[in-house]
Coordinates of C-alpha atoms and ligand atoms in Angstrom, one line a residue:
M428 CA -8.3 -5.0 -63.6
N429 CA -10.0 -6.3 -66.6
R430 CA -13.3 -8.0 -66.1
R431 CA -12.1 -11.4 -67.5
K432 CA -9.2 -11.6 -65.2
F433 CA -11.4 -10.5 -62.3
L434 CA -13.9 -13.2 -63.0
K435 CA -11.2 -15.8 -63.3
I436 CA -10.3 -15.1 -59.7
A437 CA -13.9 -14.5 -58.5
G438 CA -15.3 -17.6 -60.2
S439 CA -17.9 -16.4 -62.6
T440 CA -21.2 -17.3 -61.4
G441 CA -24.3 -17.2 -63.6
V442 CA -25.9 -14.6 -61.2
I443 CA -23.0 -12.2 -61.8
V444 CA -23.1 -12.6 -65.5
A445 CA -26.8 -12.3 -65.6
A446 CA -26.9 -9.2 -63.4
V447 CA -24.2 -7.4 -65.4
G448 CA -25.9 -8.2 -68.7
T449 CA -29.4 -6.8 -67.8
G450 CA -31.2 -3.7 -66.7
F451 CA -29.6 -4.1 -63.3
V452 CA -26.7 -2.0 -64.6
A453 CA -28.8 1.0 -65.2
T454 CA -30.2 1.1 -61.7
R455 CA -27.0 1.0 -59.8
T456 CA -25.7 4.5 -60.2
P457 CA -25.9 6.3 -56.8
T458 CA -27.5 9.4 -58.3
D459 CA -28.0 11.4 -55.1
A460 CA -24.4 10.8 -54.0
L461 CA -23.2 12.2 -57.3
K462 CA -25.5 15.3 -57.4
P463 CA -22.9 17.7 -55.9
W464 CA -21.0 17.3 -59.3
E465 CA -24.1 18.4 -61.2
N466 CA -25.1 21.1 -58.7
A467 CA -21.7 22.8 -58.5
G468 CA -22.1 26.5 -59.3
S469 CA -25.7 26.2 -60.1
L470 CA -27.9 26.2 -57.0
Y471 CA -26.6 29.2 -55.2
S472 CA -26.7 32.9 -55.8
D473 CA -24.2 34.2 -53.2
P474 CA -20.5 34.0 -54.3
M475 CA -19.4 32.2 -51.1
R476 CA -21.8 29.2 -51.5
R477 CA -21.1 29.1 -55.2
A478 CA -17.3 28.8 -54.7
L479 CA -17.8 26.3 -51.8
S480 CA -20.0 24.1 -54.1
Y481 CA -16.9 23.5 -56.2
A482 CA -14.5 23.3 -53.2
I483 CA -16.4 20.2 -51.9
L484 CA -15.3 18.4 -55.0
A485 CA -11.6 18.6 -54.0
P486 CA -9.6 15.4 -53.6
N487 CA -9.2 14.3 -50.0
P488 CA -7.8 11.2 -48.2
H489 CA -10.2 8.2 -48.2
N490 CA -12.9 10.7 -49.3
R491 CA -13.5 11.7 -45.7
Q492 CA -14.5 15.2 -46.7
P493 CA -13.3 16.6 -43.4
W494 CA -14.3 20.1 -44.1
I495 CA -16.9 22.1 -42.1
V496 CA -17.6 25.7 -43.1
D497 CA -19.1 28.2 -40.7
L498 CA -20.8 30.8 -43.0
K499 CA -20.6 34.3 -41.6
S500 CA -22.1 36.1 -44.7
G501 CA -22.3 35.8 -48.4
T502 CA -18.6 36.7 -48.6
E503 CA -17.1 35.5 -45.3
A504 CA -16.6 32.1 -43.8
V505 CA -14.4 30.0 -41.5
L506 CA -13.1 26.6 -42.4
T507 CA -12.6 24.0 -39.6
C508 CA -11.8 20.4 -39.6
D509 CA -14.3 17.8 -38.6
L510 CA -12.4 15.9 -35.9
D511 CA -14.7 12.9 -36.3
R512 CA -13.4 12.4 -39.8
L513 CA -9.7 11.7 -39.1
L514 CA -7.8 8.6 -40.1
P515 CA -6.0 7.7 -36.9
A516 CA -4.4 4.4 -38.1
T517 CA -3.0 5.5 -41.5
D518 CA -2.7 9.2 -40.8
P519 CA -1.8 9.5 -37.1
F520 CA -0.8 13.2 -37.3
S521 CA -3.6 14.1 -39.7
R522 CA -1.0 15.3 -42.2
Q523 CA -3.0 14.0 -45.1
I524 CA -6.3 15.4 -43.8
V525 CA -4.7 18.8 -43.8
I526 CA -3.4 18.2 -47.3
G527 CA -7.0 17.5 -48.3
L528 CA -8.0 20.8 -46.7
G529 CA -5.3 22.5 -48.8
C530 CA -6.9 21.0 -51.9
F531 CA -10.2 22.4 -50.8
L532 CA -8.8 25.9 -50.3
E533 CA -7.1 25.9 -53.7
L534 CA -10.3 24.8 -55.5
F535 CA -12.3 27.4 -53.5
S536 CA -9.9 30.1 -54.6
I537 CA -9.9 29.0 -58.3
A538 CA -13.8 28.8 -58.3
A539 CA -14.1 32.3 -56.7
A540 CA -11.8 33.8 -59.3
D541 CA -14.0 32.4 -62.0
Q542 CA -16.8 34.5 -60.6
G543 CA -14.6 37.6 -60.4
Y544 CA -13.9 37.4 -56.7
R545 CA -10.4 37.3 -55.1
A546 CA -10.3 34.9 -52.2
D547 CA -8.3 36.1 -49.2
I548 CA -7.4 33.1 -47.2
R549 CA -5.8 33.5 -43.8
Y550 CA -4.4 30.2 -42.5
F551 CA -4.8 29.2 -38.8
P552 CA -6.1 32.6 -37.6
D553 CA -6.0 31.4 -34.0
G554 CA -2.7 29.7 -34.2
E555 CA -1.3 26.6 -35.9
P556 CA -2.1 23.2 -34.3
G557 CA 0.8 20.8 -33.6
D558 CA 0.8 17.0 -34.0
E559 CA -2.9 16.8 -33.0
L560 CA -5.5 18.8 -34.8
D561 CA -7.9 20.7 -32.6
R562 CA -11.1 22.8 -33.0
R563 CA -9.3 26.0 -33.9
P564 CA -10.0 27.2 -37.5
I565 CA -8.0 26.0 -40.4
A566 CA -8.6 29.2 -42.4
H567 CA -10.6 32.4 -42.5
L568 CA -12.0 33.0 -46.0
S569 CA -13.2 36.2 -47.4
L570 CA -14.2 37.2 -50.9
K571 CA -13.6 40.6 -52.6
K572 CA -15.1 41.5 -55.9
Q573 CA -12.2 42.5 -58.2
E574 CA -12.8 44.2 -61.5
G575 CA -10.7 42.7 -64.3
L576 CA -9.7 39.6 -62.4
V577 CA -8.6 37.0 -64.8
G578 CA -9.8 33.5 -64.0
D579 CA -7.5 30.5 -63.9
P580 CA -7.8 28.3 -67.0
L581 CA -7.5 25.2 -64.7
F582 CA -11.0 25.9 -63.5
A583 CA -12.4 24.5 -66.7
H584 CA -11.2 21.0 -65.6
T585 CA -12.9 20.9 -62.2
L586 CA -15.7 18.6 -63.1
N587 CA -13.6 16.1 -65.0
R588 CA -10.9 15.7 -62.4
H589 CA -11.2 12.3 -60.8
T590 CA -8.7 10.0 -59.0
N591 CA -8.1 7.2 -61.5
R592 CA -7.4 3.7 -59.9
N593 CA -7.7 1.8 -63.2
P594 CA -4.7 0.0 -64.7
Y595 CA -2.7 2.4 -67.0
D596 CA -1.9 1.8 -70.6
T597 CA 1.7 0.5 -70.7
S598 CA 2.0 1.2 -74.5
R599 CA 1.6 5.0 -73.8
P600 CA 4.5 6.7 -72.2
V601 CA 4.0 10.1 -70.4
D602 CA 6.3 12.5 -72.2
D603 CA 8.6 15.1 -70.8
N604 CA 6.4 18.0 -72.0
V605 CA 3.4 16.7 -70.1
L606 CA 5.6 16.3 -66.9
K607 CA 6.8 19.9 -67.3
R608 CA 3.3 21.2 -67.5
L609 CA 2.5 19.4 -64.3
R610 CA 5.5 20.8 -62.5
D611 CA 4.6 24.3 -63.8
A612 CA 1.0 24.0 -62.7
A613 CA 2.0 23.8 -59.0
A614 CA 2.3 27.1 -57.2
G615 CA 3.6 28.1 -53.8
N616 CA 6.3 26.9 -51.5
V617 CA 6.8 23.4 -52.8
R618 CA 9.3 21.5 -55.0
V619 CA 7.7 19.1 -57.5
G620 CA 9.5 16.2 -58.9
T621 CA 8.6 13.8 -61.7
A622 CA 9.8 10.5 -63.3
N623 CA 8.7 8.8 -66.4
G624 CA 11.3 6.1 -67.1
G625 CA 14.5 4.4 -66.1
T626 CA 15.4 2.8 -62.8
L627 CA 13.5 5.4 -60.9
L628 CA 10.2 4.5 -62.5
K629 CA 10.9 0.8 -61.9
D630 CA 11.9 1.4 -58.3
L631 CA 8.8 3.5 -57.6
R632 CA 6.5 1.0 -59.1
A633 CA 7.9 -1.7 -56.8
L634 CA 8.1 0.5 -53.7
T635 CA 4.5 1.7 -54.0
K636 CA 3.3 -1.8 -54.6
D637 CA 5.2 -3.2 -51.6
A638 CA 4.1 -0.4 -49.3
M639 CA 0.4 -1.0 -50.3
L640 CA 0.7 -4.7 -49.7
T641 CA 2.3 -3.9 -46.3
E642 CA -0.7 -1.7 -45.5
V643 CA -3.1 -4.6 -46.4
G644 CA -1.0 -6.8 -44.2
T645 CA -1.2 -4.4 -41.2
P646 CA -4.5 -5.2 -39.4
E647 CA -5.3 -1.7 -37.9
A648 CA -4.4 0.1 -41.1
Y649 CA -6.4 -2.3 -43.4
R650 CA -9.3 -2.4 -41.0
E651 CA -9.5 1.4 -41.2
S652 CA -10.0 1.1 -45.0
I653 CA -12.5 -1.7 -44.7
D654 CA -14.6 0.2 -42.2
L655 CA -14.8 3.0 -44.7
M656 CA -15.9 0.9 -47.7
R657 CA -19.4 1.6 -49.0
I658 CA -20.4 -1.5 -51.0
G659 CA -23.2 -1.0 -53.5
R660 CA -25.7 1.8 -54.2
A661 CA -27.7 1.7 -51.0
E662 CA -24.6 2.1 -48.8
I663 CA -23.1 4.8 -51.0
E664 CA -26.3 6.8 -51.0
A665 CA -26.6 6.5 -47.2
N666 CA -22.9 7.6 -46.6
P667 CA -21.6 9.4 -49.7
D668 CA -18.0 9.3 -48.5
G669 CA -15.2 6.8 -47.8
I670 CA -14.2 4.2 -50.4
A671 CA -17.1 3.6 -52.8
L672 CA -17.3 0.1 -54.3
G673 CA -20.1 0.7 -56.7
G674 CA -21.3 -0.3 -60.1
A675 CA -23.3 -3.3 -61.3
F676 CA -20.3 -5.6 -61.4
L677 CA -19.1 -5.1 -57.8
E678 CA -22.6 -5.0 -56.5
A679 CA -23.3 -8.3 -58.2
L680 CA -20.2 -9.8 -56.5
N681 CA -21.6 -8.4 -53.2
L682 CA -25.0 -9.9 -53.8
T683 CA -23.5 -13.3 -54.4
G684 CA -21.4 -13.0 -51.2
V685 CA -18.0 -12.9 -53.1
L686 CA -17.3 -9.3 -52.1
T687 CA -18.3 -8.4 -48.6
R688 CA -16.5 -6.5 -45.7
E689 CA -16.0 -9.9 -44.1
S690 CA -14.5 -11.5 -47.2
L691 CA -12.2 -8.5 -47.8
A692 CA -10.8 -8.9 -44.3
D693 CA -10.2 -12.7 -44.8
S694 CA -6.8 -13.3 -46.4
T695 CA -7.9 -16.7 -47.7
S696 CA -10.9 -15.3 -49.6
R697 CA -11.3 -14.7 -53.3
S698 CA -12.0 -11.0 -52.9
Y699 CA -8.9 -10.5 -50.8
Q700 CA -6.9 -12.2 -53.6
M701 CA -8.6 -10.0 -56.1
G702 CA -7.6 -7.0 -54.1
L703 CA -3.9 -8.1 -54.1
A704 CA -4.0 -8.6 -57.9
M705 CA -5.5 -5.2 -58.3
I706 CA -2.7 -3.6 -56.2
D707 CA -0.1 -5.3 -58.3
E708 CA -1.7 -4.3 -61.6
G709 CA -2.2 -0.7 -60.5
A710 CA 1.3 -0.1 -59.3
M711 CA 3.1 -2.0 -62.0
T712 CA 1.3 -0.2 -64.9
S713 CA 2.4 3.2 -63.6
M714 CA 4.0 5.1 -66.5
G715 CA 5.2 8.0 -64.4
F716 CA 5.2 9.5 -61.0
V717 CA 4.9 13.0 -59.6
W718 CA 5.8 14.0 -56.0
I719 CA 5.4 17.2 -54.0
N720 CA 7.9 18.1 -51.4
T721 CA 8.0 20.8 -48.8
M722 CA 10.8 22.1 -46.5
G723 CA 9.7 21.0 -43.1
N724 CA 6.3 19.6 -42.2
D725 CA 4.3 22.2 -40.4
R726 CA 0.6 22.7 -41.0
T727 CA 1.2 25.5 -43.4
A728 CA 3.6 23.3 -45.5
Q729 CA 0.8 20.6 -45.6
I730 CA -1.7 23.2 -46.8
D731 CA 0.8 24.3 -49.5
A732 CA 1.3 20.7 -50.6
G733 CA -2.5 20.3 -50.9
R734 CA -2.9 23.5 -52.9
A735 CA -0.1 22.3 -55.3
Y736 CA -1.7 18.8 -55.6
M737 CA -5.0 20.4 -56.5
R738 CA -3.4 22.4 -59.3
I739 CA -1.5 19.4 -60.6
A740 CA -4.7 17.3 -60.5
L741 CA -6.5 19.9 -62.7
Q742 CA -3.6 20.0 -65.1
V743 CA -3.7 16.1 -65.2
A744 CA -7.3 16.4 -66.3
A745 CA -6.5 19.1 -68.8
D746 CA -3.9 16.7 -70.4
D747 CA -6.4 13.8 -70.4
L748 CA -4.0 12.0 -68.2
A749 CA -4.8 9.7 -65.2
M750 CA -3.4 10.1 -61.7
Q751 CA -3.7 8.2 -58.4
P752 CA -2.0 9.1 -55.2
M753 CA 0.0 6.2 -53.8
S754 CA 0.3 7.5 -50.2
Q755 CA 1.2 4.4 -48.2
A756 CA 5.0 4.8 -48.2
L757 CA 4.6 8.4 -46.9
Q758 CA 2.6 7.4 -43.9
E759 CA 3.8 7.7 -40.3
Y760 CA 3.2 4.3 -38.7
A761 CA 5.7 1.6 -37.7
A762 CA 5.2 -0.8 -40.6
M763 CA 5.9 1.9 -43.2
A764 CA 9.2 3.1 -41.7
P765 CA 11.4 1.3 -44.2
Y766 CA 9.5 2.6 -47.2
Y767 CA 9.3 6.1 -45.7
E768 CA 13.1 6.1 -45.3
T769 CA 13.8 4.8 -48.8
I770 CA 11.4 7.3 -50.4
H771 CA 12.9 10.2 -48.5
E772 CA 16.4 9.1 -49.3
G773 CA 15.6 8.8 -53.0
L774 CA 13.3 11.8 -53.6
T775 CA 14.6 14.6 -51.3
D776 CA 17.7 16.8 -51.7
Q777 CA 18.1 18.3 -48.2
P778 CA 17.7 17.4 -44.6
G779 CA 14.3 18.4 -43.4
E780 CA 12.7 18.1 -46.8
R781 CA 9.5 16.1 -46.7
V782 CA 7.7 14.2 -49.4
Q783 CA 4.0 15.1 -48.9
M784 CA 2.4 13.5 -52.0
L785 CA 3.4 10.8 -54.4
A786 CA 1.1 9.8 -57.3
R787 CA 1.3 7.5 -60.2
L788 CA 0.6 8.8 -63.7
G789 CA -0.5 7.3 -67.1
Y790 CA -3.3 7.0 -69.6
A791 CA -6.3 5.0 -68.7
K792 CA -10.0 4.4 -69.1
D793 CA -12.0 7.3 -67.6
A794 CA -12.7 7.1 -63.9
G795 CA -16.1 8.4 -62.8
P796 CA -16.8 10.9 -60.1
A797 CA -16.6 9.9 -56.4
P798 CA -19.6 10.5 -54.1
R799 CA -19.9 13.7 -52.1
W800 CA -22.0 14.9 -49.2
P801 CA -24.1 17.9 -50.4
L802 CA -22.9 21.3 -49.5
E803 CA -25.7 21.8 -47.0
A804 CA -24.4 18.8 -45.0
R805 CA -21.0 20.5 -44.6
V806 CA -21.9 24.1 -43.8
K807 CA -23.5 25.7 -40.8
E808 CA -24.5 29.4 -40.3
S809 CA -23.7 31.4 -37.3
Ligands
FMN815 C1 -3.6 13.5 -49.1 C2 -4.3 12.5 -50.0 C3 -3.9 11.2 -50.0 C4 -4.5 10.3 -50.9 N1 -4.1 9.0 -50.9 C5 -4.6 8.1 -51.8 C6 -4.1 6.8 -51.9 O1 -3.1 6.4 -51.2 N2 -4.7 5.9 -52.8 C7 -5.8 6.3 -53.5 O2 -6.3 5.5 -54.3 N3 -6.3 7.6 -53.5 C8 -5.7 8.4 -52.6 N4 -6.2 9.7 -52.5 C9 -7.3 10.1 -53.4 C10 -8.7 10.1 -52.6 O3 -9.0 8.8 -52.2 C11 -9.7 10.8 -53.5 O4 -9.4 12.1 -53.7 C12 -11.1 10.7 -52.9 O5 -11.5 9.3 -52.8 C13 -12.2 11.4 -53.7 O6 -12.2 11.0 -55.0 P1 -11.9 12.0 -56.2 O7 -10.5 12.5 -56.1 O8 -12.0 11.1 -57.4 O9 -12.9 13.1 -56.2 C14 -5.6 10.7 -51.7 C15 -6.0 12.0 -51.7 C16 -5.4 13.0 -50.9 C17 -5.8 14.4 -50.9

């Protein structure tokens, strides 16, 4: 949302304007929370840590960073899921959490190849979990030096890939060649679909918007997001995960009491109204959509979807495009059932086919990096 419109709803107080117009701005960047983006590839000499230092930059739902890596040696490790980092209200079967782990594995593999190592990744070595994730490993990772291994050109875009929640430029269509490159970037057992115009684009804009408004109107689901909000620099530095509401402007709104966890939960507040306006603006400026389908929905299919999403996200960055997942309609809780059904009717070809990811596309102002826990916080050695 542009600042003028935002202020109109927020009521522009002198404090906000003053704060945004002074040195306050320069001091609000959560520098430690963003360090993993600077440190990727540079602090570690063994190939495993080097590749992992990129993998932790993978997209993942609500930035929960659910990965824990048990390091066995400089070339062997086991990836497990941190069961304290699930999203029970919006992701009751941890489908999206596993997709995020798939993104992690793909980025790990691409980063390893850049150093001349082939990543052998064995999924679910002790068996695949069912509807509930458990402590069994997600994957066994091992790296093998391979002479003449050609790196993946997508690696070059790792550090400028960011989820972009800004409004998209409605004067710039996303052309067919760009969509083809996105479809071609995906690999593995998935079917990728795209749209950039016509009734389908119009319908997807409306459906993703309605599904998101429904999430906000469903108390347990919305509460889960609010509890994961980190408002302002101090909160982001203390917990570099979740939904970061940072920057001088939002922090000034927080200091003046306009934007707080309590106000966001109160449907009569200005910040709640701002949130609704931002949802509308985001969804309705989508200039294209991309979706990733799998046959069936077992855990391996979810990993495949994550790996494909990672590759598409890197291609999005290569094309200077913007992308934001719009996951609400794909979620498995009662209030979403009508959207889930419509989306599956519209975007699948066969019974049993499952839409795993749906994201909007367009051109937009750059989005900055999202916070990350440092690698040391997510690995243990045994
Ligand atoms: C499975 C999955 C679902 C996601 N769903 C949403 C979503 O519905 N809305 C959204 O804004 N971002 C969504 N994201 C993006 C994450 O919020 C984002 O990756 C995370 O906050 C880290 O930020 P980054 O991608 O900029 O590094 C999703 C990501 C994944 C992997």
